Amino acid sequence: MTDSPNAPTAPVALITGGGSGIGAAVARQLLAAGYRVAVTGRGAERLRSFAAELGEPEGLLTVVGSTAEYDSVQSAVDRTLKAYGRLDTVVANAGTATHDSVAEGDPAGWTDMVLTNVLGPAFLIRASIGALKETRGRIVLVGSVAGFVPTPGNLYGATKWAVTGLAENTRRQVTEWGVGVTLVAPGRVETPFWDSYGSLPPGHLLTADQIADSVVWAIRQPAGVDVNTVVVRPLGQPN
C-alpha cells in the first residue's frame, strides 16, 4: 500500500505542464494514490486554480516556469527535492503545437514549439537524473501518435518523432542505473492542446483521464519492470 502523501517516504513525482489536460489528470491520479506531486506550468493563475480545485492539498507543489529554459527546469527539480527530499518519477508532459505546416506555416511560432517539445523533455531528464538514480525511479515522456505516423508538412509531428527517439536513446543509457523509461504516445485527446487550433478534430477522442490511466499504470509497475512504449489511440482513429 502506498504511504500517506504527508509521509516522508511517500513517492514523489514531478510533472511538467501539470496544470491542465493530461498533466493535471496524472497529478490527480497520483495524489489519490498517495504520491506527493509537483507540477509546473507557465501560467501562475492556471496553477493556482488547479491547486484550489483540489483543495490546496499538502502533498501538491506548484512551480511556475518554462520547460523551454534549462534553468527553469533545474529550479523546479531543486524545489521539489527541497520540499519533499526525494524524486521518484518525472513526467515530461508539457508540449505545444502551431497547427500549421512546414511549407506554408508561420515560422514565428516554431522555435518555442521545438524548444518546448524536444529540448523540454531533454532538460528534464538532465536535471533530474541524479535524483532518479538514488531512487531507481522512472522517466515518462508524453509523445504522440504523430511521432510514429508521418503527416504531410507536420512540423509538430517531427518534434514528436524526436521525442520517440529521445525515449529509446535515454532508456539505453539510464537502464544500467536502474532508471526506467516509458514513452506514452496518445492519439487524439480532448484537452486544451486544441485551443489554438480553433476546434476539436472530428471523430471519437480520448479523455485526459484515459491517457493518465496509462501513464500511472506505467509508473506503478513493480520494481524491476520497465514498460517502454505505450501507444494509445481512440477506437476509430486509423492513423
Coordinates of C-alpha atoms in Angstrom, one line a residue:
M1 CA 0.0 0.0 0.0
T2 CA 1.3 3.5 -0.8
D3 CA 2.2 5.8 2.1
S4 CA 0.1 8.8 3.1
P5 CA 1.0 11.8 0.9
N6 CA 2.2 13.5 4.1
A7 CA 4.7 10.7 5.0
P8 CA 8.4 11.4 4.2
T9 CA 8.7 8.1 2.5
A10 CA 5.7 8.6 0.1
P11 CA 6.9 8.6 -3.5
V12 CA 7.4 12.0 -5.3
A13 CA 6.5 12.8 -8.9
L14 CA 7.3 16.0 -10.9
I15 CA 5.0 16.7 -13.9
T16 CA 5.7 19.4 -16.4
G17 CA 2.7 21.1 -17.9
G18 CA 0.7 19.8 -15.0
G19 CA -1.9 22.5 -14.5
S20 CA -4.3 21.2 -17.2
G21 CA -5.1 18.4 -19.6
I22 CA -3.1 15.2 -19.4
G23 CA -0.6 16.5 -16.8
A24 CA -3.4 17.6 -14.4
A25 CA -5.1 14.2 -14.8
V26 CA -1.9 12.4 -14.0
A27 CA -1.4 14.6 -11.0
R28 CA -4.9 13.9 -9.7
Q29 CA -4.4 10.2 -10.0
L30 CA -1.0 10.1 -8.3
L31 CA -2.2 12.3 -5.5
A32 CA -5.1 9.9 -5.0
A33 CA -2.6 7.0 -4.9
G34 CA -0.7 8.7 -2.1
Y35 CA 2.1 10.4 -4.1
R36 CA 3.5 13.8 -3.3
V37 CA 3.3 15.7 -6.6
A38 CA 5.0 18.8 -8.0
V39 CA 3.5 20.3 -11.2
T40 CA 5.0 23.0 -13.4
G41 CA 3.4 25.4 -15.9
R42 CA 3.9 28.8 -17.4
G43 CA 0.7 30.3 -16.1
A44 CA 0.6 31.2 -12.4
E45 CA -3.2 31.7 -12.4
R46 CA -3.8 28.3 -14.0
L47 CA -1.7 26.6 -11.4
R48 CA -3.4 28.5 -8.6
S49 CA -6.8 27.4 -9.9
F50 CA -5.7 23.8 -10.2
A51 CA -4.5 23.7 -6.6
A52 CA -7.7 25.4 -5.4
E53 CA -9.8 22.9 -7.3
L54 CA -8.1 20.1 -5.4
G55 CA -8.5 21.9 -2.1
E56 CA -4.8 23.0 -1.7
P57 CA -3.6 19.5 -0.7
E58 CA -0.4 19.5 1.4
G59 CA 1.1 16.9 -1.0
L60 CA 0.9 19.3 -4.0
L61 CA 3.6 21.8 -5.0
T62 CA 3.1 24.2 -7.9
V63 CA 6.0 25.7 -9.7
V64 CA 5.8 28.5 -12.3
G65 CA 8.3 28.1 -15.1
S66 CA 9.1 27.2 -18.7
T67 CA 10.3 23.8 -19.8
A68 CA 12.0 25.6 -22.7
E69 CA 14.6 27.0 -20.3
Y70 CA 17.0 24.7 -18.6
D71 CA 17.5 26.9 -15.6
S72 CA 13.7 26.9 -15.0
V73 CA 13.6 23.1 -15.2
Q74 CA 16.5 22.7 -12.9
S75 CA 14.9 25.1 -10.4
A76 CA 11.7 23.0 -10.5
V77 CA 13.7 19.9 -9.7
D78 CA 15.6 21.6 -7.0
R79 CA 12.4 23.0 -5.4
T80 CA 10.8 19.6 -5.5
L81 CA 13.8 18.0 -3.8
K82 CA 13.8 20.8 -1.2
A83 CA 10.1 20.3 -0.4
Y84 CA 10.0 16.5 -0.4
G85 CA 13.5 15.2 0.0
R86 CA 13.4 12.8 -2.9
L87 CA 12.2 12.3 -6.5
D88 CA 10.9 9.0 -7.8
T89 CA 9.2 9.9 -11.1
V90 CA 9.3 12.7 -13.7
V91 CA 6.7 13.1 -16.4
A92 CA 7.7 15.3 -19.4
N93 CA 4.2 16.3 -20.4
A94 CA 4.5 20.0 -21.4
G95 CA 4.0 20.5 -25.1
T96 CA 2.7 22.9 -27.7
A97 CA 1.7 22.9 -31.3
T98 CA 1.4 25.6 -34.0
H99 CA -1.1 23.5 -36.0
D100 CA 0.5 24.6 -39.3
S101 CA 2.7 23.1 -42.0
V102 CA 6.4 23.4 -42.7
A103 CA 5.8 24.6 -46.3
E104 CA 3.0 27.1 -45.6
G105 CA 3.1 27.9 -41.8
D106 CA 4.3 30.8 -39.8
P107 CA 7.9 30.3 -38.6
A108 CA 7.4 32.7 -35.7
G109 CA 5.9 30.0 -33.5
W110 CA 8.3 27.2 -34.4
T111 CA 11.2 28.0 -32.1
D112 CA 9.1 27.8 -29.0
M113 CA 7.4 24.6 -30.1
V114 CA 10.7 22.9 -30.8
L115 CA 12.3 24.1 -27.6
T116 CA 9.3 23.0 -25.5
N117 CA 8.6 19.7 -27.2
V118 CA 12.1 18.5 -27.8
L119 CA 14.5 20.3 -25.5
G120 CA 12.0 20.4 -22.7
P121 CA 12.0 16.6 -22.1
A122 CA 15.8 16.5 -22.5
F123 CA 16.2 19.3 -20.0
L124 CA 14.0 17.4 -17.5
I125 CA 16.0 14.2 -17.9
R126 CA 19.3 16.1 -17.4
A127 CA 18.1 18.0 -14.4
S128 CA 16.5 15.0 -12.6
I129 CA 18.7 12.0 -13.4
G130 CA 20.9 12.4 -10.3
A131 CA 17.9 12.2 -8.0
L132 CA 16.3 9.4 -10.1
K133 CA 19.5 7.3 -9.8
E134 CA 19.1 7.4 -6.0
T135 CA 15.5 6.2 -6.0
R136 CA 15.9 3.9 -9.1
G137 CA 13.0 5.9 -10.4
R138 CA 11.1 6.3 -13.7
I139 CA 11.0 8.8 -16.5
V140 CA 7.8 9.1 -18.6
L141 CA 7.8 11.1 -21.8
V142 CA 4.4 12.0 -23.3
G143 CA 4.9 11.8 -27.0
S144 CA 2.2 11.4 -29.7
V145 CA 1.0 9.0 -32.4
A146 CA 2.3 11.8 -34.6
G147 CA 5.7 10.6 -33.6
F148 CA 5.1 7.3 -35.3
V149 CA 2.9 8.2 -38.3
P150 CA 4.2 10.7 -40.8
T151 CA 1.7 13.5 -41.6
P152 CA 2.2 15.8 -44.6
G153 CA 4.1 19.0 -43.6
N154 CA 3.6 18.5 -39.9
L155 CA 6.5 20.1 -38.0
Y156 CA 4.7 19.3 -34.7
G157 CA 4.9 15.7 -35.7
A158 CA 8.6 16.0 -36.4
T159 CA 9.1 17.2 -32.8
K160 CA 7.2 14.1 -31.6
W161 CA 9.4 11.9 -33.7
A162 CA 12.3 13.4 -31.8
V163 CA 10.6 12.5 -28.5
T164 CA 10.2 8.9 -29.7
G165 CA 13.9 8.7 -30.4
L166 CA 14.8 10.5 -27.2
A167 CA 12.8 8.0 -25.1
E168 CA 14.7 5.0 -26.5
N169 CA 18.1 6.7 -26.6
T170 CA 17.6 7.7 -22.9
R171 CA 16.5 4.2 -21.9
R172 CA 19.6 2.7 -23.4
Q173 CA 21.8 4.9 -21.2
V174 CA 19.9 5.1 -17.9
T175 CA 18.7 1.4 -17.7
E176 CA 22.1 0.5 -16.3
W177 CA 21.4 2.8 -13.4
G178 CA 18.1 1.2 -12.6
V179 CA 16.0 4.0 -14.0
G180 CA 13.0 3.1 -16.2
V181 CA 11.8 5.0 -19.2
T182 CA 8.3 4.9 -20.7
L183 CA 7.1 6.7 -23.8
V184 CA 3.3 7.2 -23.8
A185 CA 2.1 8.2 -27.2
P186 CA -1.6 9.3 -27.3
G187 CA -3.8 9.6 -30.3
R188 CA -6.4 12.4 -30.4
V189 CA -7.3 13.6 -26.9
E190 CA -9.8 16.2 -25.8
T191 CA -7.5 18.7 -24.0
P192 CA -6.6 22.4 -24.2
F193 CA -4.0 21.3 -26.8
W194 CA -6.7 22.1 -29.4
D195 CA -7.5 25.6 -28.2
S196 CA -5.1 27.2 -30.6
Y197 CA -6.4 25.0 -33.4
G198 CA -9.8 26.6 -33.1
S199 CA -11.9 23.4 -32.8
L200 CA -11.7 19.7 -31.8
P201 CA -10.8 17.2 -34.5
P202 CA -13.6 15.0 -35.9
G203 CA -14.3 11.6 -34.5
H204 CA -14.1 10.0 -31.1
L205 CA -11.5 11.5 -28.8
L206 CA -9.9 10.1 -25.7
T207 CA -10.1 11.9 -22.4
A208 CA -7.1 13.2 -20.4
D209 CA -8.0 10.7 -17.7
Q210 CA -7.8 7.8 -20.1
I211 CA -4.3 8.7 -21.0
A212 CA -3.4 9.4 -17.4
D213 CA -4.5 5.8 -16.7
S214 CA -1.7 4.6 -19.0
V215 CA 0.8 6.9 -17.5
V216 CA 0.1 6.0 -14.0
W217 CA 0.0 2.3 -14.9
A218 CA 3.5 2.5 -16.3
I219 CA 4.7 4.5 -13.2
R220 CA 3.3 1.9 -10.8
Q221 CA 4.8 -1.2 -12.3
P222 CA 6.6 -3.4 -9.9
A223 CA 10.3 -2.8 -9.2
G224 CA 12.4 -4.3 -12.0
V225 CA 9.7 -3.9 -14.7
D226 CA 10.3 -1.3 -17.3
V227 CA 7.4 -0.7 -19.7
N228 CA 9.0 1.2 -22.7
T229 CA 6.4 2.2 -25.3
V230 CA 2.6 2.6 -24.9
V231 CA 0.6 3.9 -27.9
V232 CA -3.0 4.7 -27.1
R233 CA -5.5 5.7 -29.8
P234 CA -9.2 6.3 -29.6
L235 CA -11.1 3.5 -31.2
G236 CA -11.8 4.6 -34.8
Q237 CA -8.6 6.6 -35.3
P238 CA -6.9 4.9 -38.3
N239 CA -3.6 6.7 -38.3

